[in-house]
Coordinates of C-alpha atoms in Angstrom, one line a residue:
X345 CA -22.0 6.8 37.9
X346 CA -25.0 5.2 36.2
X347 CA -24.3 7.0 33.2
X348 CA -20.6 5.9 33.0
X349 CA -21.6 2.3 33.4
X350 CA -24.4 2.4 30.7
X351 CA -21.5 4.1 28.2
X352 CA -19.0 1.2 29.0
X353 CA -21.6 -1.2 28.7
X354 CA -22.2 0.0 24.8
X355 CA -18.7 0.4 24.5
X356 CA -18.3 -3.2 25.2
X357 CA -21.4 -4.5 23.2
X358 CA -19.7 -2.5 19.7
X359 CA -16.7 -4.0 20.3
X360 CA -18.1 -7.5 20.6
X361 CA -20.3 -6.9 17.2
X362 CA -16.9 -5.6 15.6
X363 CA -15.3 -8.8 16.5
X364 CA -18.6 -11.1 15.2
X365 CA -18.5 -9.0 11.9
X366 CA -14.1 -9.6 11.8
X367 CA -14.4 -13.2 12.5
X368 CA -17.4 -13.6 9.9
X369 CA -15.3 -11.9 6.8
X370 CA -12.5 -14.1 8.0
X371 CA -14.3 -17.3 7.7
X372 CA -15.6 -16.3 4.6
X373 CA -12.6 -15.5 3.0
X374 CA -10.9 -19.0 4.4
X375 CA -13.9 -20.9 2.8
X376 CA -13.2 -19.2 -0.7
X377 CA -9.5 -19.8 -0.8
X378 CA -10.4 -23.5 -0.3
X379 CA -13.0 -23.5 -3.2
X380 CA -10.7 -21.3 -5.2
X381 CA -9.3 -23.4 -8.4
X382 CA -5.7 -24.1 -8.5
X383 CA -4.4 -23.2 -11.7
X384 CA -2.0 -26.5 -13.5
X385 CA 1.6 -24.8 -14.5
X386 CA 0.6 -26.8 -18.2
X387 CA -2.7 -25.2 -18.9
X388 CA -1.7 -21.0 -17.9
X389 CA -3.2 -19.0 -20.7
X390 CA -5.2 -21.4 -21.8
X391 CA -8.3 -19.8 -20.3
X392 CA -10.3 -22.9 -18.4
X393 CA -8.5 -23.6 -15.1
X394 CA -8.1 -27.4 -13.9
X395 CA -9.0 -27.8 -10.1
X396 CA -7.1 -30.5 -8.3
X397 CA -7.6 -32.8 -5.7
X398 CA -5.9 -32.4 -2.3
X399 CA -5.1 -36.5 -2.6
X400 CA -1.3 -37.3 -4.1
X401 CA -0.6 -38.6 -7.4
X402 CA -4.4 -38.0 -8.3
X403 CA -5.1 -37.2 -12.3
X404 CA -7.9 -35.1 -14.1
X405 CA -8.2 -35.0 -17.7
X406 CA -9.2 -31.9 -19.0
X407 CA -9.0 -30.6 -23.0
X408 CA -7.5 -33.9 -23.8
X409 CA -4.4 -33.4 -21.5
X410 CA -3.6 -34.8 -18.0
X411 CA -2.3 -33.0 -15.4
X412 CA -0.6 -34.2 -12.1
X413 CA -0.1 -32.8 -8.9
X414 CA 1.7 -34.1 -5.6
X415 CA 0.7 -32.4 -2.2
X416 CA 1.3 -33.0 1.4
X417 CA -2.2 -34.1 3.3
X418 CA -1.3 -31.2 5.7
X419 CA -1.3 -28.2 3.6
X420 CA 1.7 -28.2 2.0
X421 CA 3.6 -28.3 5.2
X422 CA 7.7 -28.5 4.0
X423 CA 9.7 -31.4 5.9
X424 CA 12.0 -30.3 8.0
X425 CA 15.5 -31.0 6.3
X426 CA 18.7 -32.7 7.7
X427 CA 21.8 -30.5 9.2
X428 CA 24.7 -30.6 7.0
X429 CA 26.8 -30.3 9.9
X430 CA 27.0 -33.4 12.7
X431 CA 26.7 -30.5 16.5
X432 CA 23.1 -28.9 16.6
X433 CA 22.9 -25.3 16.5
X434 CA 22.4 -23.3 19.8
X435 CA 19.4 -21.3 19.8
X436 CA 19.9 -17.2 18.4
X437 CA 19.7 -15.8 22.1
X438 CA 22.5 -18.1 23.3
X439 CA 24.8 -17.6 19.8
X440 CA 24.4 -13.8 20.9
X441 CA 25.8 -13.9 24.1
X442 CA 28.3 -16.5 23.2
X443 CA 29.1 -14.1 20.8
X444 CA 29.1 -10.9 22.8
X445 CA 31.3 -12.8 25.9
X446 CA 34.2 -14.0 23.5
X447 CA 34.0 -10.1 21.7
X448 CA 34.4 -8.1 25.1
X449 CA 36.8 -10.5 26.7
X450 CA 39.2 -11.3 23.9
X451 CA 38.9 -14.7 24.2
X452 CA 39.7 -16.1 20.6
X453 CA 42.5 -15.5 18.3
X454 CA 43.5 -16.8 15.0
X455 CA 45.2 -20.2 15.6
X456 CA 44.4 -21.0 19.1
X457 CA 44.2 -24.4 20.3
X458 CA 41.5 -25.3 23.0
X459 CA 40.8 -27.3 25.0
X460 CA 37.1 -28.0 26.5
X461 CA 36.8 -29.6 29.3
X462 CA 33.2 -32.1 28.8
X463 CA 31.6 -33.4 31.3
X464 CA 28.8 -34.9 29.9
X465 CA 26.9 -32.1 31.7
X466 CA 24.1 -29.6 30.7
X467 CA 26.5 -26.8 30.4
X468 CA 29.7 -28.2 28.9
X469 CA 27.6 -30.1 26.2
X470 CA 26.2 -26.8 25.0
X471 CA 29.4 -25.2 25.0
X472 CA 30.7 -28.0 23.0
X473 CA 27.9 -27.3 20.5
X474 CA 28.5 -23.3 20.6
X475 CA 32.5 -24.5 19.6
X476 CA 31.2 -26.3 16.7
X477 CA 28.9 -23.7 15.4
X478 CA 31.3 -20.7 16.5
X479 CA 34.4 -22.7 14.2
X480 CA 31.9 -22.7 11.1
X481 CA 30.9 -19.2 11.2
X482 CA 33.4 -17.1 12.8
X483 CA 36.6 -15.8 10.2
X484 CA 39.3 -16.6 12.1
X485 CA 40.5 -20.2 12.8
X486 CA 41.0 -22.6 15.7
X487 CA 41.7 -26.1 16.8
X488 CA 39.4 -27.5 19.6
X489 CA 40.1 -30.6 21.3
X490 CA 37.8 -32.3 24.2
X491 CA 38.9 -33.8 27.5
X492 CA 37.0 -35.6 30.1
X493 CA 38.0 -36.8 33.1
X494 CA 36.8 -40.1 34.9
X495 CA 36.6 -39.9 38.6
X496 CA 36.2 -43.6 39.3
X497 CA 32.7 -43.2 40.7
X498 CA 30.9 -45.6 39.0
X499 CA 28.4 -46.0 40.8
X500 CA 27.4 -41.9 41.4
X501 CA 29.2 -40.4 38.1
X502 CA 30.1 -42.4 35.0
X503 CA 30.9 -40.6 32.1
X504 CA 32.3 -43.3 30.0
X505 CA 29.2 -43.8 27.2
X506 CA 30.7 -40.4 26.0
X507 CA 33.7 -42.3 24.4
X508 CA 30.9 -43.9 21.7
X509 CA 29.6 -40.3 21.5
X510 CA 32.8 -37.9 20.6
X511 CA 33.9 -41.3 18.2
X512 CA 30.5 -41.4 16.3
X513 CA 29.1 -37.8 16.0
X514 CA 32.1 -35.8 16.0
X515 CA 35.2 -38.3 14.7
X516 CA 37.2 -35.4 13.4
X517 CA 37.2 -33.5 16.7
X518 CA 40.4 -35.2 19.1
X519 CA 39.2 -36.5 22.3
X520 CA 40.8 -37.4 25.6
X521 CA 39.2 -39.7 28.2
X522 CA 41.3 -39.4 31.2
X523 CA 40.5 -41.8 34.1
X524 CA 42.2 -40.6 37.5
X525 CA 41.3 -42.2 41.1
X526 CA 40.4 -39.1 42.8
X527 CA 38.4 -41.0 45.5
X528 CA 40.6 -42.7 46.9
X529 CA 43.2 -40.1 47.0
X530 CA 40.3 -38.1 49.0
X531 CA 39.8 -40.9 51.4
X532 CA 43.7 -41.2 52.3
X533 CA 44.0 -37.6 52.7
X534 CA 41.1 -36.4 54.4
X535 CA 40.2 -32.9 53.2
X536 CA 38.1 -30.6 54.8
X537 CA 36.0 -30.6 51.3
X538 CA 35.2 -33.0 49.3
X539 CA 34.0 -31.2 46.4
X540 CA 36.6 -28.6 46.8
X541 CA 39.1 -31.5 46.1
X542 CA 38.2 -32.7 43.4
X543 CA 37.8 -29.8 41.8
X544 CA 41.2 -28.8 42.3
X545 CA 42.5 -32.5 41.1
X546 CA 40.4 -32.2 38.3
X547 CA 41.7 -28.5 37.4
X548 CA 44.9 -29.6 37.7
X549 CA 44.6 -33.1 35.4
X550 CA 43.1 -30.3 32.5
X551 CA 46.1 -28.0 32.8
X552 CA 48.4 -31.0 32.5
X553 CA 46.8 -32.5 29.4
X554 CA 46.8 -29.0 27.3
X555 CA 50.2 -28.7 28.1
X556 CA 50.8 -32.1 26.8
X557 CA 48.4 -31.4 23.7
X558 CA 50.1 -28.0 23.0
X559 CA 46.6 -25.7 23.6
X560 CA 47.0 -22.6 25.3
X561 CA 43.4 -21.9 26.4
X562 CA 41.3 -24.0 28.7
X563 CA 37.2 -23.7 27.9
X564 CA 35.6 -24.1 30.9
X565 CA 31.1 -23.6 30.7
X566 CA 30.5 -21.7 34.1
X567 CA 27.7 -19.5 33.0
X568 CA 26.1 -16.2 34.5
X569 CA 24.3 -18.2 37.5
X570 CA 27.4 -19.8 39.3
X571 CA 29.1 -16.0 38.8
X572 CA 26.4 -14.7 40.8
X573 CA 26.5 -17.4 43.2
X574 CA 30.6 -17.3 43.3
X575 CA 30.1 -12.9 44.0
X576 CA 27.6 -14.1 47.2
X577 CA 29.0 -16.7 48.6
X578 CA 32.7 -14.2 48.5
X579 CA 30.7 -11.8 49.8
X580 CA 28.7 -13.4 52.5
X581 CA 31.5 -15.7 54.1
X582 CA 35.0 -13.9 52.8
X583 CA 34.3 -10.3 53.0
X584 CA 35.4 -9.6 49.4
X585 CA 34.3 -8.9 46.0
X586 CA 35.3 -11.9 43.6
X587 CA 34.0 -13.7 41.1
X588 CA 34.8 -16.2 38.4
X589 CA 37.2 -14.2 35.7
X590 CA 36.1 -14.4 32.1
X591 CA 39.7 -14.7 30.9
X592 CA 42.9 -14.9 33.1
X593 CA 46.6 -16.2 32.7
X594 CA 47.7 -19.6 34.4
X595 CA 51.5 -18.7 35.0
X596 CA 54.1 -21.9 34.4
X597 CA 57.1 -22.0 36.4
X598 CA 58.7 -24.1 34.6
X599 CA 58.2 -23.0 30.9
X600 CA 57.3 -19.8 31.7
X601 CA 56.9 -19.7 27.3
X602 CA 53.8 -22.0 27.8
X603 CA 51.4 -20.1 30.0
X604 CA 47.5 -21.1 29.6
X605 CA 44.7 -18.8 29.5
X606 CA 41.6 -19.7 31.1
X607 CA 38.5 -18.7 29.4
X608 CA 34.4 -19.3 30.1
X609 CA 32.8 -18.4 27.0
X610 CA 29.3 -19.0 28.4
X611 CA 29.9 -16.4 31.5
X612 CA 27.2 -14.0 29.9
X613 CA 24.5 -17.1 29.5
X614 CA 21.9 -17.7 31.6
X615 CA 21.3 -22.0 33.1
X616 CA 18.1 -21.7 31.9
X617 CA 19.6 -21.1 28.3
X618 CA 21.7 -24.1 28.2
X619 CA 19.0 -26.4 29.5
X620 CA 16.7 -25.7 27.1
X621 CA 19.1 -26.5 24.5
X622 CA 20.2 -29.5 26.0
X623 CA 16.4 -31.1 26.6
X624 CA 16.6 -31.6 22.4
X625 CA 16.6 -35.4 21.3
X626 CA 19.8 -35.6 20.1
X627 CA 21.7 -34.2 23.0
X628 CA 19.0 -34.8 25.8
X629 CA 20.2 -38.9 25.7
X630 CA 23.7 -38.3 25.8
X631 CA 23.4 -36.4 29.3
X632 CA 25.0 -37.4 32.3
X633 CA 23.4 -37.4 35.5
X634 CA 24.7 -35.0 37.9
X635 CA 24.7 -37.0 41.0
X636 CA 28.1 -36.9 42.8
X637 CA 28.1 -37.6 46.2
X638 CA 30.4 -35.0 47.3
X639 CA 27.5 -32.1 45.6
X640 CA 24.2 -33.6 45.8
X641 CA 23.4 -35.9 47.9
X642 CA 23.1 -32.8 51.0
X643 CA 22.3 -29.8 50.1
X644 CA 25.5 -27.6 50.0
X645 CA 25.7 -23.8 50.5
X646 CA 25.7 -23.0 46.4
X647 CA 22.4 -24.7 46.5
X648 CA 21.1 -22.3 49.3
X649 CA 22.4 -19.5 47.6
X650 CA 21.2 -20.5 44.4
X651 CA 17.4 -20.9 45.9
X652 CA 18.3 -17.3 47.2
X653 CA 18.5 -16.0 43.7
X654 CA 15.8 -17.3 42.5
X655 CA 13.2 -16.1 45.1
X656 CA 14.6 -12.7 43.9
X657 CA 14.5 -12.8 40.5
X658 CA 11.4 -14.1 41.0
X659 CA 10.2 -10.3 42.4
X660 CA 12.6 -8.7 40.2
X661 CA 12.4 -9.7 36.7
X662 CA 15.6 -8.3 35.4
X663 CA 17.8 -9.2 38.6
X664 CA 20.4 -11.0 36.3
X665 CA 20.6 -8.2 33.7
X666 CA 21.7 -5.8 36.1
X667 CA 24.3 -9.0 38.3
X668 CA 25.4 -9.3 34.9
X669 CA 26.3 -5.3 34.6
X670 CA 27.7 -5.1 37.9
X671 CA 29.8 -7.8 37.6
X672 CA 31.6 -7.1 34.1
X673 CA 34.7 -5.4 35.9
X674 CA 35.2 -8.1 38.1
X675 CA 35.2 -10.6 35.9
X676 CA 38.4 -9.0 34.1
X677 CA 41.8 -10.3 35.1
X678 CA 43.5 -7.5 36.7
X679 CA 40.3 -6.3 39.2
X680 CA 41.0 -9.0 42.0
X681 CA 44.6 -7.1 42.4
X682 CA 43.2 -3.6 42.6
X683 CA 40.4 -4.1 45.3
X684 CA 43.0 -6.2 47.3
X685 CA 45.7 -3.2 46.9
X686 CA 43.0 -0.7 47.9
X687 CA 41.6 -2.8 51.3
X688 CA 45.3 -3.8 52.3
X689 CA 46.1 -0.2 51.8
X690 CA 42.7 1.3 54.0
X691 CA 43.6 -2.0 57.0
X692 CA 47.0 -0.7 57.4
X693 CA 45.8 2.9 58.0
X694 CA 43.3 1.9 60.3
X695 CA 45.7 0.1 62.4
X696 CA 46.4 2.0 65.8
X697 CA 50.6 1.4 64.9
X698 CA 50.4 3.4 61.1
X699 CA 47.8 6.1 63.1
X700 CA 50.1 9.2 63.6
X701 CA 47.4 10.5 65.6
X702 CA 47.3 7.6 68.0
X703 CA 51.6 7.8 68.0
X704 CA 51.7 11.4 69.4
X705 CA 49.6 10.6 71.9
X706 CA 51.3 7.3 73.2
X707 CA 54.5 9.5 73.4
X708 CA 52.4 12.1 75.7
X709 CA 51.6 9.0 77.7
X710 CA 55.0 7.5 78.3
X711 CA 55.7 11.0 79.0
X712 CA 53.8 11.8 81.6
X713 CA 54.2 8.0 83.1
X714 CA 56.9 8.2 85.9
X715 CA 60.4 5.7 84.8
X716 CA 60.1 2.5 86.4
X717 CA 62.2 1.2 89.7
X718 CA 65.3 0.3 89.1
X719 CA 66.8 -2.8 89.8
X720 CA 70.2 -2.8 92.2
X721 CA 72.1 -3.5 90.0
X722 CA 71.0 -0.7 86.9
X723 CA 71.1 1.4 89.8
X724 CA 75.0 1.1 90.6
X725 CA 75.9 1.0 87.4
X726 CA 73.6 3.9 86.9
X727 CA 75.4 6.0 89.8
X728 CA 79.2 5.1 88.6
X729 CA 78.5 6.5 85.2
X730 CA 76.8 9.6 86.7
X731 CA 79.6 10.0 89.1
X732 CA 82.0 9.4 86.2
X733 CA 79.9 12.5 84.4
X734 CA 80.1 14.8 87.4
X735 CA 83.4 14.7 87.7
X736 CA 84.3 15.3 83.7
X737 CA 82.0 18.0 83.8
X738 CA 83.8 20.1 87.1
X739 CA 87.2 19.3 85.0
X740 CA 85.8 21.4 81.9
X741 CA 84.4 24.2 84.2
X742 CA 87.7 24.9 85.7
X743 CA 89.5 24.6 82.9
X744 CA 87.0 26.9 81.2
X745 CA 87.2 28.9 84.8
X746 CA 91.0 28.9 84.2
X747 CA 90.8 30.5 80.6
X748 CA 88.8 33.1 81.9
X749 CA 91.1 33.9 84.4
X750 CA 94.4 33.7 82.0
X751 CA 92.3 36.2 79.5
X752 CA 91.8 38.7 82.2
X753 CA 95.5 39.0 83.8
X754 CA 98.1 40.3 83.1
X755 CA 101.7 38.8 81.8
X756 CA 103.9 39.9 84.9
X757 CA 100.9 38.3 87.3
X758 CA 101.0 35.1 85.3
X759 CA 105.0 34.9 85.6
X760 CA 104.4 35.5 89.4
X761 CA 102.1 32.7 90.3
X762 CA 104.1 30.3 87.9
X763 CA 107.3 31.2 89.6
X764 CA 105.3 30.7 93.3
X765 CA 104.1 27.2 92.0
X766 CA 107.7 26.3 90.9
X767 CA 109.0 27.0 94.1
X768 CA 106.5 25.1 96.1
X769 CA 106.9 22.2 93.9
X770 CA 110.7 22.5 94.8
X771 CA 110.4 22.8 98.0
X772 CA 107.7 19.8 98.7
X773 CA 109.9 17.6 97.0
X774 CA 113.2 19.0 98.8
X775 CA 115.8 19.9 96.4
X776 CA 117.4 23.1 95.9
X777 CA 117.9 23.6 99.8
X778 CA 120.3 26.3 100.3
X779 CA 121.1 28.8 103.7
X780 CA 118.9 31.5 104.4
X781 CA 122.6 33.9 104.6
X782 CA 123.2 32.7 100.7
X783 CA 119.6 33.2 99.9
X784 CA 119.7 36.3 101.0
X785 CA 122.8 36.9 98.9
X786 CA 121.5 36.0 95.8
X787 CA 118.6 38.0 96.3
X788 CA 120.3 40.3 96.8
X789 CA 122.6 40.1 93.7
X790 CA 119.8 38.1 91.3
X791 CA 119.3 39.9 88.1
X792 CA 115.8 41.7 87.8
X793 CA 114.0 40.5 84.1
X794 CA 110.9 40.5 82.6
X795 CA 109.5 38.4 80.0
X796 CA 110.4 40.9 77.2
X797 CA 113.9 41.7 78.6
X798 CA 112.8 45.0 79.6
X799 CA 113.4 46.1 83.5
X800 CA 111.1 44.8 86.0
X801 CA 110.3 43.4 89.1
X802 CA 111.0 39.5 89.2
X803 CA 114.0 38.4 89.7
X804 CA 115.6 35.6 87.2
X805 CA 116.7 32.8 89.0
X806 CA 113.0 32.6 90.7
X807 CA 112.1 32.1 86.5
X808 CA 114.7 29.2 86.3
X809 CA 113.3 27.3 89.1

């Protein structure tokens, strides 16, 4: 162990000399670029070099010629030069994702209209920015016009000083300044939540004015972190998976020719991002304060959620890269209708009524469960119709008993017995009375037939009766 510890200890003093000698040659070098002589663009090839003074418009005559020379104090250090264009240019990282969002979700075509909805926040302001910058470099073309929507809240939210800014830094872009009394409304109808509602008033005062203006995409600047908090909050209190959609269809019922797609450029960006763009000079003044009433005067449950987040990232330095991964296929249109398909589909199995095992054995049950009392009168109605039913049923077994019979005897017993059943009938009712001396007569002098004609045994006035 000794040993090891002497070895690191030279180890470390040869590196320490190899950084004395590196910073030495350095220094060295620095102090003879400074002493070196700067060479006059008149005097090259002449042999003699002029050396000139770090100080501006300073002259040195040398070989009967004078030389100038004009130099910054600083080193030559270059000014920094004026935008040609009035927006300020988002940083690289941002144009990237900007980029990369708009690519993967189709959100621009050539000759769209938009319309961005600005208000006076971090976020929008960027977005506006990204716009700008996006419509001078991308190929295709598209009209962007900016609306902003006025609450009446002067005294929490006032976003009127952007009026002077749209009309001086961007004249050329057309700009809408609704004002809309969404306050009051909120006080005469009493939701359940306050921020909810004006949300939805406000959501529904931008789909008004593109319709009016002709655009068929709404801009809207949620970014990456309110997706993830959207997904949680879902998730925690609804039981579903849903987020914010990148790009989705608002369906018109009454020009169904004029729907308007909802798009959120910025839904791969990151807060931090935009507020670090928007803490520049020229935009960091034209910021409006974000302090409604209705979101942060108490802290609400995105706020919780949001401090959630961060304690994770903070132990998990790529916790948004992989939120961001994950939630890609719900941020497309058509997922929301799939996972709801899929869970209605798995709830109605799982109910006891659609379970055919849980139907098989119910009908066991009712089964094996004796009938329940009647009442008196079920039960005489009950009775008559099963009297009714005995008696049809004794009918058809001597009929059938009958047909058996008829199959089995003969023709000469059949006349017999229908020649016995005439008579009776006769005699019940009382006709054909006659003497026994002339009954014995005719019997004596009837005719024997037979059904066929042929001789036999019954006489034929017993088959006349």
């Amino acid at each position: 162990m000794a040993r090891l510890r002497e070895e690191q200890k030279k180890k470390r003093q040869q590196q320490q000399q190899q950084r004395q000698q590196q910073n030495t040659v350095s220094a060295m070098v620095s102090t003879a670029e400074k002493k070196k002589a700067i060479r006059s663009s008149t005097e090259w090839g002449t042999g003699t070099p002029t050396i000139l003074n770090n100080n501006n418009n300073n002259k040195k005559k040398s070989n009967g010629t004078t030389t100038t020379a004009t130099t910054s104090d600083n080193g030559n250090k270059k000014k920094k030069k004026k935008s040609k264009y009035s927006h300020e240019k988002p940083p690289p990282k941002m144009m990237r994702l900007l980029y990369q969002a708009i690519h993967c979700f189709d959100m621009l075509s050539n000759g769209d209209r938009l319309l961005l909805g600005l208000s006076g926040g971090k976020d929008s302001l960027s977005l506006l920015h990204g716009l700008l910058e996006l419509q001078r470099q991308l190929p295709i073309q598209f009209d962007l016009h900016v609306c902003t929507i006025d609450p009446q809240m002067k005294d929490s939210y006032d976003p009127s000083s952007l009026q002077d800014y749209m009309k001086t830094t961007f004249p050329k872009v057309p700009y809408h300044y609704v004002t809309s009394d969404i306050l009051s409304r909120a006080t005469i109808q009493n939701p359940s939540s306050l921020c909810s509602y004006c949300a939805r008033m406000k959501r529904g005062i931008l789909y008004a004015t593109a319709r009016e203006q002709k655009c068929n995409k709404l801009v809207l600047a949620q970014h990456l972190d309110d997706a993830a908090e959207t997904f949680f909050m879902t998730l925690l209190h609804n039981g579903m998976l849903r987020t914010m959609k990148a790009n989705y269809c608002v369906v018109n019922d009454d020009d169904t020719n004029h729907n308007l797609s909802v798009i959120r450029p910025l839904i791969f960006c990151r807060e931090r991002d935009t507020t670090q763009f928007a803490q520049q000079p020229a935009l960091q003044q034209h910021l409006i304060a974000e302090n409604c009433p209705a979101c942060f005067e108490e802290p609400k449950e995105r706020a919780r959620v949001k401090k959630l987040l961060h304690r994770e990232e903070s132990l998990f330095p790529h916790f948004y890269d992989n939120i961001r991964t994950g939630l890609i296929p719900l941020m497309h249109d058509d997922m929301t209708a799939i996972l709801r398909s899929y869970s209605d589909e798995i709830h109605a199995k799982g109910k006891k009524e659609n379970n055919p095992i849980y139907q098989q054995r119910r009908k066991e049950r009712e089964e094996e469960q004796p009938p329940p009392p009647e009442t008196k009168e079920e039960q005489t109605t009950s009775d008559a119709a099963a009297a009714a039913d005995k008696e049809q049923q004794q009918q058809q077994h001597q009929k059938k008993k009958q047909a058996a019979l008829a199959e089995q005897l003969s023709d000469e017993i059949l006349l017999r017995e229908l020649a016995r059943r005439k008579a009776n009938r006769y005699r019940l009712v009382g006709a054909m009375k006659s003497t026994s001396s002339q009954q014995q007569q005719n019997q004596e002098d009837a005719v024997v037939c037979t059904k066929d004609g042929a001789n036999g045994t019954i006489r034929c006035y017993e088959l006349m009766e």
